[in-house]
Short mmCIF file of C-alpha atoms in Angstrom, two decimals:
data_model
loop_
_atom_site.label_atom_id
_atom_site.label_comp_id
_atom_site.label_asym_id
_atom_site.label_seq_id
_atom_site.Cartn_x
_atom_site.Cartn_y
_atom_site.Cartn_z
CA MET A 14 60.98 86.77 57.35
CA SER A 15 58.03 87.80 59.48
CA ILE A 16 55.23 85.51 60.64
CA LYS A 17 52.72 88.39 60.48
CA GLY A 18 49.53 87.06 58.96
CA LYS A 19 51.07 83.72 58.06
CA ALA A 20 49.10 81.62 60.50
CA TYR A 21 45.68 81.45 62.17
CA VAL A 22 44.39 80.02 65.43
CA MET A 23 41.35 78.13 64.12
CA GLY A 24 40.56 75.69 66.90
CA ALA A 25 40.49 76.13 70.67
CA PHE A 26 39.22 73.86 73.43
CA GLU A 27 39.39 74.06 77.20
CA HIS A 28 38.72 70.77 78.96
CA PRO A 29 35.69 71.20 81.27
CA THR A 30 37.16 69.08 84.09
CA ARG A 31 38.86 70.58 87.09
CA ASP A 32 39.34 67.28 88.93
CA ALA A 33 40.09 64.09 87.03
CA PRO A 34 40.68 61.08 89.28
CA ASP A 35 39.31 58.76 86.60
CA LYS A 36 41.38 59.78 83.57
CA THR A 37 45.01 59.39 82.54
CA THR A 38 47.12 62.36 81.50
CA ALA A 39 47.46 60.93 77.99
CA GLN A 40 43.70 60.62 77.77
CA LEU A 41 43.26 64.25 78.82
CA HIS A 42 45.73 65.35 76.15
CA ALA A 43 43.83 63.39 73.53
CA GLU A 44 40.42 64.66 74.67
CA CYS A 45 41.73 68.24 74.42
CA ALA A 46 43.14 67.55 70.94
CA LYS A 47 39.84 66.09 69.81
CA GLY A 48 37.94 69.06 71.24
CA ALA A 49 40.12 71.62 69.49
CA LEU A 50 40.01 69.79 66.17
CA GLU A 51 36.22 69.47 66.35
CA ASP A 52 36.01 73.18 67.15
CA ALA A 53 38.00 73.95 64.02
CA GLY A 54 36.13 71.44 61.86
CA LEU A 55 39.23 69.29 61.37
CA SER A 56 40.23 65.76 62.25
CA PHE A 57 43.26 63.90 63.53
CA ALA A 58 44.10 62.97 59.92
CA ASP A 59 44.52 66.67 59.08
CA VAL A 60 47.20 67.24 61.71
CA ASP A 61 50.71 67.47 60.24
CA ALA A 62 52.48 69.12 63.15
CA TYR A 63 52.39 68.34 66.88
CA PHE A 64 53.56 70.58 69.75
CA CYS A 65 53.73 69.65 73.44
CA ALA A 66 55.79 70.53 76.50
CA GLY A 67 56.92 68.70 79.63
CA ASP A 68 53.40 67.87 80.79
CA ALA A 69 52.96 65.38 77.96
CA PRO A 70 53.72 61.86 79.20
CA GLY A 71 56.58 59.92 77.71
CA PHE A 72 59.17 60.78 75.14
CA GLY A 73 58.77 64.31 73.85
CA GLY A 74 55.84 64.25 71.41
CA LEU A 75 56.48 60.72 70.29
CA SER A 76 54.36 59.02 72.96
CA MET A 77 51.36 61.30 72.38
CA ILE A 78 51.61 61.22 68.60
CA ASP A 79 51.48 57.43 68.79
CA TYR A 80 48.64 57.45 71.40
CA MET A 81 46.50 59.73 69.25
CA GLY A 82 47.30 57.81 66.12
CA LEU A 83 48.60 60.85 64.26
CA ARG A 84 49.96 59.44 61.03
CA ASN A 85 50.67 62.58 59.01
CA VAL A 86 52.97 64.49 61.32
CA ARG A 87 55.96 66.05 59.57
CA HIS A 88 56.92 68.69 62.13
CA MET A 89 57.46 68.26 65.91
CA ASP A 90 58.40 70.66 68.68
CA SER A 91 58.57 70.06 72.43
CA THR A 92 60.02 73.38 73.55
CA GLU A 93 59.73 73.56 77.33
CA THR A 94 59.40 76.93 79.05
CA GLY A 95 57.01 75.85 81.80
CA GLY A 96 53.54 77.38 81.72
CA SER A 97 54.33 79.73 78.85
CA SER A 98 55.36 76.83 76.55
CA TYR A 99 52.08 76.85 74.61
CA LEU A 100 52.41 80.54 73.73
CA VAL A 101 55.90 79.81 72.50
CA HIS A 102 54.46 76.90 70.53
CA VAL A 103 52.00 79.14 68.66
CA GLY A 104 54.88 81.35 67.53
CA HIS A 105 56.93 78.33 66.50
CA ALA A 106 53.95 76.80 64.67
CA ALA A 107 53.58 80.04 62.68
CA GLN A 108 57.29 79.89 61.79
CA ALA A 109 56.95 76.31 60.59
CA ILE A 110 53.81 77.12 58.59
CA ALA A 111 55.46 80.20 57.04
CA ALA A 112 58.44 77.99 56.05
CA GLY A 113 56.11 75.47 54.40
CA LYS A 114 56.88 72.73 56.90
CA CYS A 115 53.26 72.11 57.90
CA GLN A 116 49.72 73.38 57.60
CA VAL A 117 47.77 72.14 60.62
CA ALA A 118 49.56 72.31 63.97
CA LEU A 119 48.09 70.72 67.08
CA ILE A 120 49.26 72.02 70.46
CA THR A 121 48.10 70.26 73.64
CA LEU A 122 48.41 70.63 77.41
CA ALA A 123 47.00 68.39 80.15
CA GLY A 124 47.72 67.05 83.62
CA ARG A 125 46.33 65.91 86.98
CA PRO A 126 48.07 67.69 89.86
CA ARG A 127 45.01 67.16 92.11
CA ASN A 128 45.30 63.38 91.62
CA GLY A 129 48.96 62.58 91.94
CA GLY A 130 49.95 63.36 88.38
CA ASN A 131 53.55 64.04 87.61
CA ARG A 132 54.77 67.55 88.11
CA PRO A 133 56.26 68.53 84.76
CA GLY A 134 59.30 70.56 83.94
CA ALA A 135 62.23 71.78 85.98
CA SER A 136 61.90 71.30 89.72
CA LEU A 137 62.83 73.70 92.49
CA ARG A 138 63.25 70.74 94.78
CA PRO A 139 66.59 69.12 95.57
CA GLY A 140 67.95 66.36 93.41
CA GLY A 141 71.27 64.67 93.48
CA GLY A 142 73.17 65.27 96.67
CA GLY A 143 74.69 62.37 98.56
CA SER A 144 78.29 61.47 98.10
CA GLY A 145 78.44 61.12 94.32
CA LEU A 146 78.94 64.02 91.93
CA SER A 147 75.89 65.25 90.06
CA ASP A 148 75.77 66.19 86.40
CA GLY A 149 72.29 67.70 86.68
CA PRO A 150 71.18 71.32 86.36
CA PRO A 151 74.19 73.52 87.13
CA GLU A 152 72.23 75.75 89.45
CA ALA A 153 70.72 72.94 91.49
CA GLY A 154 73.24 72.81 94.38
CA PHE A 155 73.05 76.55 94.87
CA GLU A 156 69.29 76.97 94.56
CA HIS A 157 67.28 73.86 95.20
CA ILE A 158 68.32 73.49 98.81
CA TYR A 159 66.60 76.65 100.08
CA GLY A 160 62.99 75.52 100.08
CA GLY A 161 61.98 77.48 97.03
CA SER A 162 58.42 77.01 95.74
CA THR A 163 56.28 78.93 93.30
CA HIS A 164 54.70 80.80 96.24
CA ASN A 165 57.81 82.06 97.95
CA THR A 166 59.88 82.77 94.82
CA TYR A 167 57.03 84.87 93.39
CA GLY A 168 56.69 86.33 96.89
CA MET A 169 60.28 87.59 96.62
CA ALA A 170 59.38 89.51 93.45
CA ALA A 171 56.31 90.99 95.14
CA MET A 172 58.33 92.02 98.21
CA ARG A 173 60.89 93.83 96.08
CA HIS A 174 58.21 95.55 93.96
CA MET A 175 56.55 96.84 97.09
CA HIS A 176 59.89 98.09 98.41
CA GLU A 177 60.87 99.91 95.23
CA PHE A 178 57.52 101.31 94.12
CA GLY A 179 55.25 101.34 97.16
CA THR A 180 52.93 98.78 95.64
CA THR A 181 50.37 97.62 98.22
CA SER A 182 48.56 94.36 99.01
CA GLU A 183 45.27 96.18 98.37
CA GLN A 184 46.39 97.03 94.81
CA LEU A 185 47.41 93.44 94.17
CA ALA A 186 44.05 92.31 95.54
CA TRP A 187 42.26 94.25 92.80
CA ILE A 188 43.64 91.74 90.30
CA LYS A 189 41.95 88.86 92.09
CA VAL A 190 38.79 90.91 92.48
CA ALA A 191 38.64 91.49 88.74
CA ALA A 192 39.25 87.84 87.94
CA SER A 193 36.45 86.83 90.34
CA HIS A 194 34.03 89.28 88.72
CA HIS A 195 34.64 87.42 85.44
CA ALA A 196 34.63 83.88 86.92
CA GLN A 197 31.09 84.32 88.30
CA TRP A 198 29.76 83.90 84.75
CA ASN A 199 31.84 80.81 83.93
CA ASP A 200 29.98 77.58 84.81
CA HIS A 201 33.26 75.64 84.72
CA ALA A 202 35.24 78.02 86.95
CA TYR A 203 36.84 76.39 89.97
CA LEU A 204 36.07 79.46 92.11
CA LYS A 205 32.85 81.27 91.17
CA ASP A 206 32.33 83.60 94.11
CA VAL A 207 32.96 87.29 93.66
CA VAL A 208 35.53 88.46 96.22
CA THR A 209 36.42 91.89 97.60
CA VAL A 210 39.73 93.55 98.27
CA GLU A 211 39.12 92.94 101.99
CA ASP A 212 38.56 89.21 101.32
CA VAL A 213 41.94 88.98 99.62
CA VAL A 214 44.03 90.95 102.10
CA ASN A 215 42.31 89.17 105.05
CA SER A 216 42.89 85.69 103.65
CA ARG A 217 45.67 83.79 105.36
CA MET A 218 49.27 84.57 104.51
CA ILE A 219 50.89 81.87 102.39
CA SER A 220 54.30 83.41 101.75
CA ASP A 221 54.78 87.12 102.51
CA PRO A 222 53.46 89.27 101.00
CA LEU A 223 51.19 86.85 99.08
CA HIS A 224 47.93 85.77 100.67
CA LEU A 225 45.91 82.68 99.85
CA LEU A 226 43.71 84.69 97.44
CA ASP A 227 46.75 86.15 95.67
CA CYS A 228 47.41 82.63 94.37
CA CYS A 229 45.93 80.82 91.40
CA VAL A 230 43.85 77.64 91.70
CA VAL A 231 45.26 74.14 91.38
CA THR A 232 43.25 72.17 88.81
CA ASP A 233 43.33 69.04 86.71
CA GLY A 234 42.45 69.39 83.08
CA GLY A 235 43.94 70.89 79.98
CA GLY A 236 43.36 72.53 76.64
CA ALA A 237 44.45 72.59 73.01
CA VAL A 238 44.62 74.96 70.09
CA ILE A 239 44.90 74.43 66.34
CA VAL A 240 47.17 76.73 64.29
CA THR A 241 46.77 76.54 60.52
CA SER A 242 48.03 78.04 57.32
CA PRO A 243 45.96 80.78 55.66
CA GLU A 244 44.84 78.32 52.94
CA VAL A 245 43.45 75.86 55.50
CA ALA A 246 41.91 78.67 57.54
CA ARG A 247 39.95 80.01 54.55
CA GLY A 248 38.42 76.59 54.00
CA LEU A 249 37.07 76.38 57.53
CA ASP A 250 33.70 77.59 58.77
CA ARG A 251 34.99 79.43 61.85
CA PRO A 252 35.91 83.05 62.58
CA ARG A 253 39.54 83.57 61.58
CA VAL A 254 41.94 84.58 64.34
CA ARG A 255 45.17 85.71 62.74
CA LEU A 256 48.55 85.77 64.43
CA LEU A 257 50.12 89.19 63.97
CA GLY A 258 53.19 88.89 66.14
CA ALA A 259 55.00 86.55 68.48
CA GLY A 260 57.82 87.25 70.89
CA GLU A 261 59.70 85.08 73.38
CA ALA A 262 62.51 85.62 75.84
CA PRO A 263 64.25 83.80 78.68
CA LYS A 264 65.23 85.58 81.88
CA GLY A 265 67.47 84.11 84.58
CA VAL A 266 69.64 85.13 87.49
CA LEU A 267 72.07 86.78 85.03
CA GLY A 268 75.27 85.74 86.80
CA GLY A 269 74.06 87.40 90.00
CA ASP A 270 72.82 90.59 88.33
CA ILE A 271 69.20 89.49 88.82
CA ASP A 272 66.75 92.39 89.14
CA LEU A 273 63.33 91.29 90.36
CA THR A 274 61.49 94.41 89.33
CA TYR A 275 60.94 93.23 85.78
CA SER A 276 60.16 90.03 83.88
CA GLY A 277 61.10 88.66 80.49
CA ALA A 278 58.07 90.48 79.08
CA VAL A 279 60.27 93.54 78.69
CA TRP A 280 61.85 91.67 75.77
CA SER A 281 59.10 89.35 74.45
CA GLY A 282 56.45 92.12 74.51
CA PRO A 283 58.23 94.62 72.21
CA ARG A 284 59.23 91.79 69.86
CA ALA A 285 55.60 90.76 69.41
CA PHE A 286 54.16 94.31 69.30
CA ASP A 287 56.80 95.40 66.77
CA GLU A 288 56.19 92.41 64.51
CA ALA A 289 52.46 93.06 64.66
CA GLY A 290 52.86 96.80 64.06
CA VAL A 291 50.53 97.67 66.94
CA THR A 292 50.96 99.19 70.41
CA PRO A 293 49.49 98.33 73.84
CA ALA A 294 47.05 101.26 73.40
CA ASP A 295 45.48 99.41 70.45
CA ILE A 296 44.70 96.23 72.51
CA LYS A 297 41.02 95.57 73.29
CA TYR A 298 41.46 92.49 75.47
CA ALA A 299 44.44 91.04 77.35
CA SER A 300 45.07 87.46 78.48
CA ILE A 301 47.75 87.91 81.12
CA TYR A 302 49.38 85.00 82.95
CA ASP A 303 48.06 85.00 86.48
CA SER A 304 49.82 82.38 88.58
CA PHE A 305 49.75 85.06 91.27
CA THR A 306 48.46 88.63 91.39
CA ILE A 307 52.00 90.00 91.28
CA THR A 308 52.61 88.15 88.00
CA VAL A 309 49.84 90.16 86.34
CA LEU A 310 50.97 93.49 87.71
CA MET A 311 54.59 93.11 86.63
CA GLN A 312 53.70 91.80 83.15
CA LEU A 313 51.26 94.70 82.53
CA GLU A 314 54.09 97.13 83.31
CA ASP A 315 56.63 95.21 81.23
CA LEU A 316 54.32 94.92 78.23
CA GLY A 317 53.87 98.67 78.27
CA PHE A 318 50.29 99.04 79.47
CA CYS A 319 51.58 101.46 82.11
CA ARG A 320 54.92 102.75 83.30
CA LYS A 321 57.23 100.67 85.46
CA GLY A 322 56.20 101.02 89.08
CA GLU A 323 52.70 102.25 88.25
CA GLY A 324 51.11 98.83 87.92
CA GLY A 325 49.49 99.13 91.33
CA LYS A 326 47.62 102.25 90.37
CA PHE A 327 46.77 100.78 86.95
CA VAL A 328 45.06 97.62 88.25
CA ALA A 329 43.17 99.34 91.14
CA ASP A 330 39.49 100.26 91.19
CA GLY A 331 38.35 97.69 88.72
CA ASN A 332 40.44 98.77 85.74
CA LEU A 333 40.79 95.12 84.60
CA ILE A 334 37.06 94.28 84.87
CA SER A 335 35.26 93.87 81.53
CA GLY A 336 32.64 96.56 81.06
CA ILE A 337 34.08 98.70 83.84
CA GLY A 338 37.82 99.17 83.36
CA LYS A 339 40.03 100.27 80.49
CA LEU A 340 41.77 96.92 80.01
CA PRO A 341 39.55 93.85 80.32
CA PHE A 342 41.71 90.88 81.28
CA ASN A 343 41.25 87.13 81.77
CA THR A 344 37.54 87.22 81.21
CA ASP A 345 37.22 83.45 81.84
CA GLY A 346 38.28 84.09 85.43
CA GLY A 347 41.89 83.25 84.63
CA GLY A 348 44.19 81.05 86.63
CA LEU A 349 43.26 83.02 89.70
CA CYS A 350 39.63 81.74 89.66
CA ASN A 351 38.76 79.59 86.65
CA ASN A 352 41.46 77.08 85.72
CA HIS A 353 45.23 76.58 85.89
CA PRO A 354 45.49 73.07 84.51
CA THR A 355 48.56 71.11 85.65
CA ASN A 356 49.97 74.39 87.08
CA ARG A 357 50.42 75.83 83.59
CA GLY A 358 48.34 78.78 82.53
CA GLY A 359 49.56 79.58 79.04
CA MET A 360 47.11 77.42 77.12
CA THR A 361 44.01 78.91 78.78
CA LYS A 362 45.36 82.37 78.05
CA ILE A 363 45.33 81.65 74.29
CA ILE A 364 41.89 80.02 74.47
CA GLU A 365 40.12 82.97 76.17
CA ALA A 366 41.79 85.39 73.73
CA VAL A 367 40.39 83.32 70.85
CA ARG A 368 36.94 83.31 72.45
CA GLN A 369 37.05 87.11 72.78
CA LEU A 370 38.18 87.64 69.20
CA ARG A 371 35.49 85.31 67.90
CA GLY A 372 32.88 87.06 69.99
CA GLU A 373 32.27 83.78 71.82
CA ALA A 374 33.12 84.87 75.36
CA HIS A 375 30.31 84.88 77.91
CA PRO A 376 27.96 87.79 77.02
CA LYS A 377 28.49 89.34 80.44
CA VAL A 378 32.24 89.67 79.81
CA GLN A 379 32.47 89.85 75.99
CA VAL A 380 34.41 92.97 74.95
CA PRO A 381 32.43 94.87 72.29
CA ASN A 382 34.04 94.80 68.84
CA CYS A 383 37.02 92.86 70.14
CA ASP A 384 39.33 92.77 67.16
CA LEU A 385 42.80 92.84 68.73
CA ALA A 386 44.13 90.93 71.72
CA VAL A 387 47.35 90.06 73.47
CA ALA A 388 48.06 86.75 75.22
CA HIS A 389 51.11 86.70 77.42
CA GLY A 390 52.74 84.14 79.73
CA THR A 391 55.52 83.68 82.23
CA GLY A 392 56.61 80.07 82.72
CA GLY A 393 58.99 78.95 85.46
CA SER A 394 59.58 81.38 88.31
CA LEU A 395 59.25 85.13 88.25
CA GLY A 396 61.75 85.20 91.09
CA ILE A 397 64.48 82.97 89.62
CA ARG A 398 64.34 82.01 85.94
CA HIS A 399 61.48 81.93 83.49
CA GLY A 400 60.45 81.96 79.85
CA ALA A 401 58.24 84.87 78.69
CA ALA A 402 56.10 84.65 75.56
CA THR A 403 53.77 87.16 73.94
CA LEU A 404 51.24 86.73 71.12
CA ILE A 405 49.32 89.44 69.30
CA LEU A 406 46.12 88.07 67.76
CA GLU A 407 43.61 89.77 65.50
CA ARG A 408 40.12 88.92 64.26
CA GLU A 409 40.18 88.95 60.49
CA ALA A 410 37.38 91.07 59.15
CA MET B 71 72.64 80.90 117.12
CA SER B 72 69.02 79.98 117.51
CA ASP B 73 66.40 77.91 115.73
CA VAL B 74 64.37 80.95 114.74
CA MET B 75 63.33 80.62 111.10
CA SER B 76 65.56 77.59 110.55
CA ARG B 77 64.58 74.65 108.38
CA PRO B 78 66.34 71.37 107.61
CA ILE B 79 68.42 71.79 104.43
CA PRO B 80 68.77 68.85 102.07
CA ALA B 81 72.19 67.85 100.82
CA PRO B 82 73.17 70.01 97.81
CA ALA B 83 73.92 68.43 94.44
CA VAL B 84 77.70 68.78 94.02
CA THR B 85 79.16 68.93 90.54
CA LEU B 86 82.72 68.80 89.18
CA GLU B 87 82.55 72.57 88.77
CA SER B 88 81.15 73.32 92.22
CA LYS B 89 83.18 70.80 94.27
CA PRO B 90 85.82 73.38 95.37
CA PHE B 91 83.06 75.55 96.75
CA TRP B 92 81.59 72.75 98.84
CA ASP B 93 84.95 71.47 99.99
CA ALA B 94 85.73 74.97 101.28
CA ALA B 95 82.31 75.17 102.89
CA ALA B 96 83.10 72.05 104.83
CA GLN B 97 86.06 74.00 106.27
CA GLY B 98 83.85 77.01 107.02
CA ARG B 99 85.21 79.12 104.18
CA PHE B 100 82.91 80.99 101.75
CA LEU B 101 84.18 81.24 98.17
CA VAL B 102 82.97 83.24 95.17
CA LYS B 103 84.08 82.98 91.60
CA ARG B 104 85.70 86.00 89.98
CA CYS B 105 86.72 86.50 86.34
CA THR B 106 90.28 87.78 85.95
CA ALA B 107 89.50 88.98 82.42
CA CYS B 108 86.58 91.35 83.25
CA SER B 109 87.20 91.40 87.03
CA LYS B 110 83.54 90.81 87.84
CA ALA B 111 82.45 88.32 90.48
CA HIS B 112 79.45 86.16 89.59
CA TRP B 113 76.96 83.74 91.18
CA TYR B 114 76.31 80.78 91.06
CA PRO B 115 79.97 79.85 90.51
CA ARG B 116 80.94 78.44 87.13
CA THR B 117 83.99 77.84 84.98
CA ILE B 118 83.08 80.19 82.16
CA CYS B 119 82.36 83.83 83.14
CA PRO B 120 78.66 84.57 82.46
CA PHE B 121 79.54 88.21 81.67
CA CYS B 122 82.47 87.94 79.25
CA ALA B 123 82.74 84.21 78.44
CA SER B 124 86.38 84.08 79.58
CA ASP B 125 87.54 80.83 81.16
CA ALA B 126 89.99 82.77 83.37
CA THR B 127 87.82 82.50 86.46
CA VAL B 128 89.28 81.97 89.90
CA TRP B 129 87.98 81.12 93.36
CA GLU B 130 88.35 83.86 95.90
CA GLU B 131 87.64 83.80 99.61
CA SER B 132 84.90 86.17 100.72
CA ALA B 133 83.85 87.54 104.12
CA GLY B 134 80.35 86.54 103.04
CA GLU B 135 78.78 89.85 103.96
CA GLY B 136 76.06 91.76 102.20
CA GLU B 137 72.52 93.05 102.48
CA VAL B 138 69.05 91.62 102.04
CA TYR B 139 67.79 92.33 98.50
CA THR B 140 64.42 90.68 98.94
CA PHE B 141 62.78 87.81 100.80
CA SER B 142 59.54 85.93 101.31
CA ILE B 143 58.51 84.11 104.48
CA MET B 144 56.90 80.75 103.72
CA ARG B 145 54.10 80.25 106.28
CA ARG B 146 52.87 76.94 104.97
CA SER B 147 55.68 74.72 106.23
CA PRO B 148 55.59 71.64 108.49
CA THR B 149 58.87 72.81 110.14
CA GLY B 150 57.62 76.36 110.83
CA PRO B 151 58.03 79.61 108.92
CA TYR B 152 61.26 80.15 106.99
CA ALA B 153 62.66 82.86 104.79
CA ILE B 154 63.95 82.46 101.28
CA GLY B 155 65.55 85.48 99.65
CA TYR B 156 68.41 87.04 97.80
CA VAL B 157 71.41 88.64 99.47
CA THR B 158 73.47 91.20 97.52
CA LEU B 159 77.04 90.26 98.39
CA ASP B 160 79.54 93.06 98.92
CA GLU B 161 81.39 91.62 95.91
CA GLY B 162 78.31 92.46 93.78
CA PRO B 163 76.38 89.32 92.83
CA ARG B 164 73.01 88.43 94.31
CA MET B 165 72.60 84.86 95.57
CA LEU B 166 69.61 82.84 96.66
CA THR B 167 69.70 81.75 100.33
CA ASN B 168 67.77 81.29 103.54
CA PHE B 169 67.79 84.04 106.17
CA VAL B 170 68.07 82.51 109.66
CA ASP B 171 68.31 83.52 113.30
CA VAL B 172 66.05 86.48 112.75
CA GLU B 173 62.46 87.02 113.85
CA PRO B 174 60.03 87.31 110.89
CA GLU B 175 59.11 90.86 111.94
CA ALA B 176 62.77 91.94 112.07
CA LEU B 177 63.69 90.77 108.61
CA ARG B 178 63.70 93.67 106.12
CA ILE B 179 65.20 94.68 102.75
CA GLY B 180 68.53 96.41 103.29
CA LEU B 181 69.40 94.53 106.51
CA ARG B 182 73.17 93.73 106.78
CA VAL B 183 73.79 89.99 106.93
CA LYS B 184 76.71 87.58 107.08
CA VAL B 185 77.14 84.03 105.92
CA ARG B 186 77.17 81.03 108.23
CA PHE B 187 77.23 77.39 107.35
CA GLN B 188 74.36 75.09 108.31
CA PRO B 189 74.76 71.29 108.29
CA THR B 190 72.68 69.57 105.63
CA GLU B 191 70.87 66.26 105.71
CA GLY B 192 72.74 63.04 105.19
CA ASP B 193 76.44 63.33 104.55
CA GLY B 194 76.21 66.45 102.36
CA PRO B 195 78.44 69.51 102.82
CA PRO B 196 77.14 72.44 104.88
CA ALA B 197 75.11 75.09 103.10
CA PRO B 198 75.56 78.86 103.19
CA VAL B 199 72.75 80.71 104.95
CA PHE B 200 72.76 84.32 106.18
CA ALA B 201 71.99 85.90 109.55
CA PRO B 202 71.89 89.56 110.68
CA ILE B 203 75.39 90.80 111.50
CA ALA B 204 74.37 92.64 114.68
CA GLU B 205 73.04 89.45 116.22
CA GLN B 206 76.16 87.33 115.66
#
């Protein structure tokens, strides 16, 4: 069974906050849910499926379902793949809808890393230790002791890519430059200033070869989307964004065979494109996970927008800038400039793709006749283990 | 041995499966797990072979030599810059580690390195880190 055409993204909401000292994480989730439902023209009573990941406080979805007073839920999913979880959730929601398990799926993300909120998901930091035996993650003793963080584990991938393919810091910088060109039009963007390649490569080194401006922003906030059945979608007064394909894939250290030149997108991408029956050449707009500049470059290669090793050339000279380049990406400013709520960028990738397909992106960055988009994410670490997820979305004529 | 690019290492989480590795480490011996069914060595060590699913895996003592596969030098650290990276062991597998006793400018992909054991915080077993062979 295919999910092609079986589900629609009918509501999307990005929380306007980037710093939330005065709200709880549960409250942010609920505000995002409310915003997405209002956008779709639906209410809490219509929701019969709830999806969340490790950023939701409490016990899987149970705490948030109770907090929001959802009384009609008959399908739940708390698949956790880090920042790509929400892309995975859209695919799973479509499966559940196609199987007749639900009709209106709510997916939320929220958190407050700027204000002491919990850091969700698997940690790279040590746990256990001491004299007793641990029964925690099997890799912990061999990995968590080495001071790994997002910065330096993504840095390892960038270093190897440069070694194998001659990719340069200047080429990576073009990705931030493109994001900043888009962010200047976004009133909510955390960073609104347009930057140059020189600004990026001259910013201070965080973890070689990644500079400060190769990194995404740290923001509070969140977002939500509503996935519905075709019947519900036809009854709503919003442009219909149809899911054509969904792919997901884990990638790990592979028993020591780890190869840092590619990501899980080499598997999730073809799965989604094949299901949709389209190719990268057909895509008008791309939401590409941008925790760091290197993340974007590797995913573009792995999704098939250019050949492996040629990502540096592909992203250079403004090729990702809407109105200038061949592949407009992250027109909200992305995680690199706009928003990366609770260190998870998958939700905002879906939301901007929906805006583009509806024709509701900022006029300065709206892609003309944008009828086909990809949203792709990498959650976890590009340099150790991660979950990749790809969605192909289409505006229904 | 110097303090160049060294950082305090927390005590590793030791499991039932990994205890032989850490007990050997406490004696200065570096072990890898090898599968006797498919003859491949793997990392991190486990009971079931991640390549062929056989449970016929055995510990084997290794010289702990290999070459730098990749690295990143974390500059934003209260204890000074340090390098995380993967070493490709001569037995085949790549393992995550810290590279120590090497100037940041001298660290490069392909550099030959050898294991050494660094004490960890508290009463944990020592942890394998790697330093350039020529400088030992």
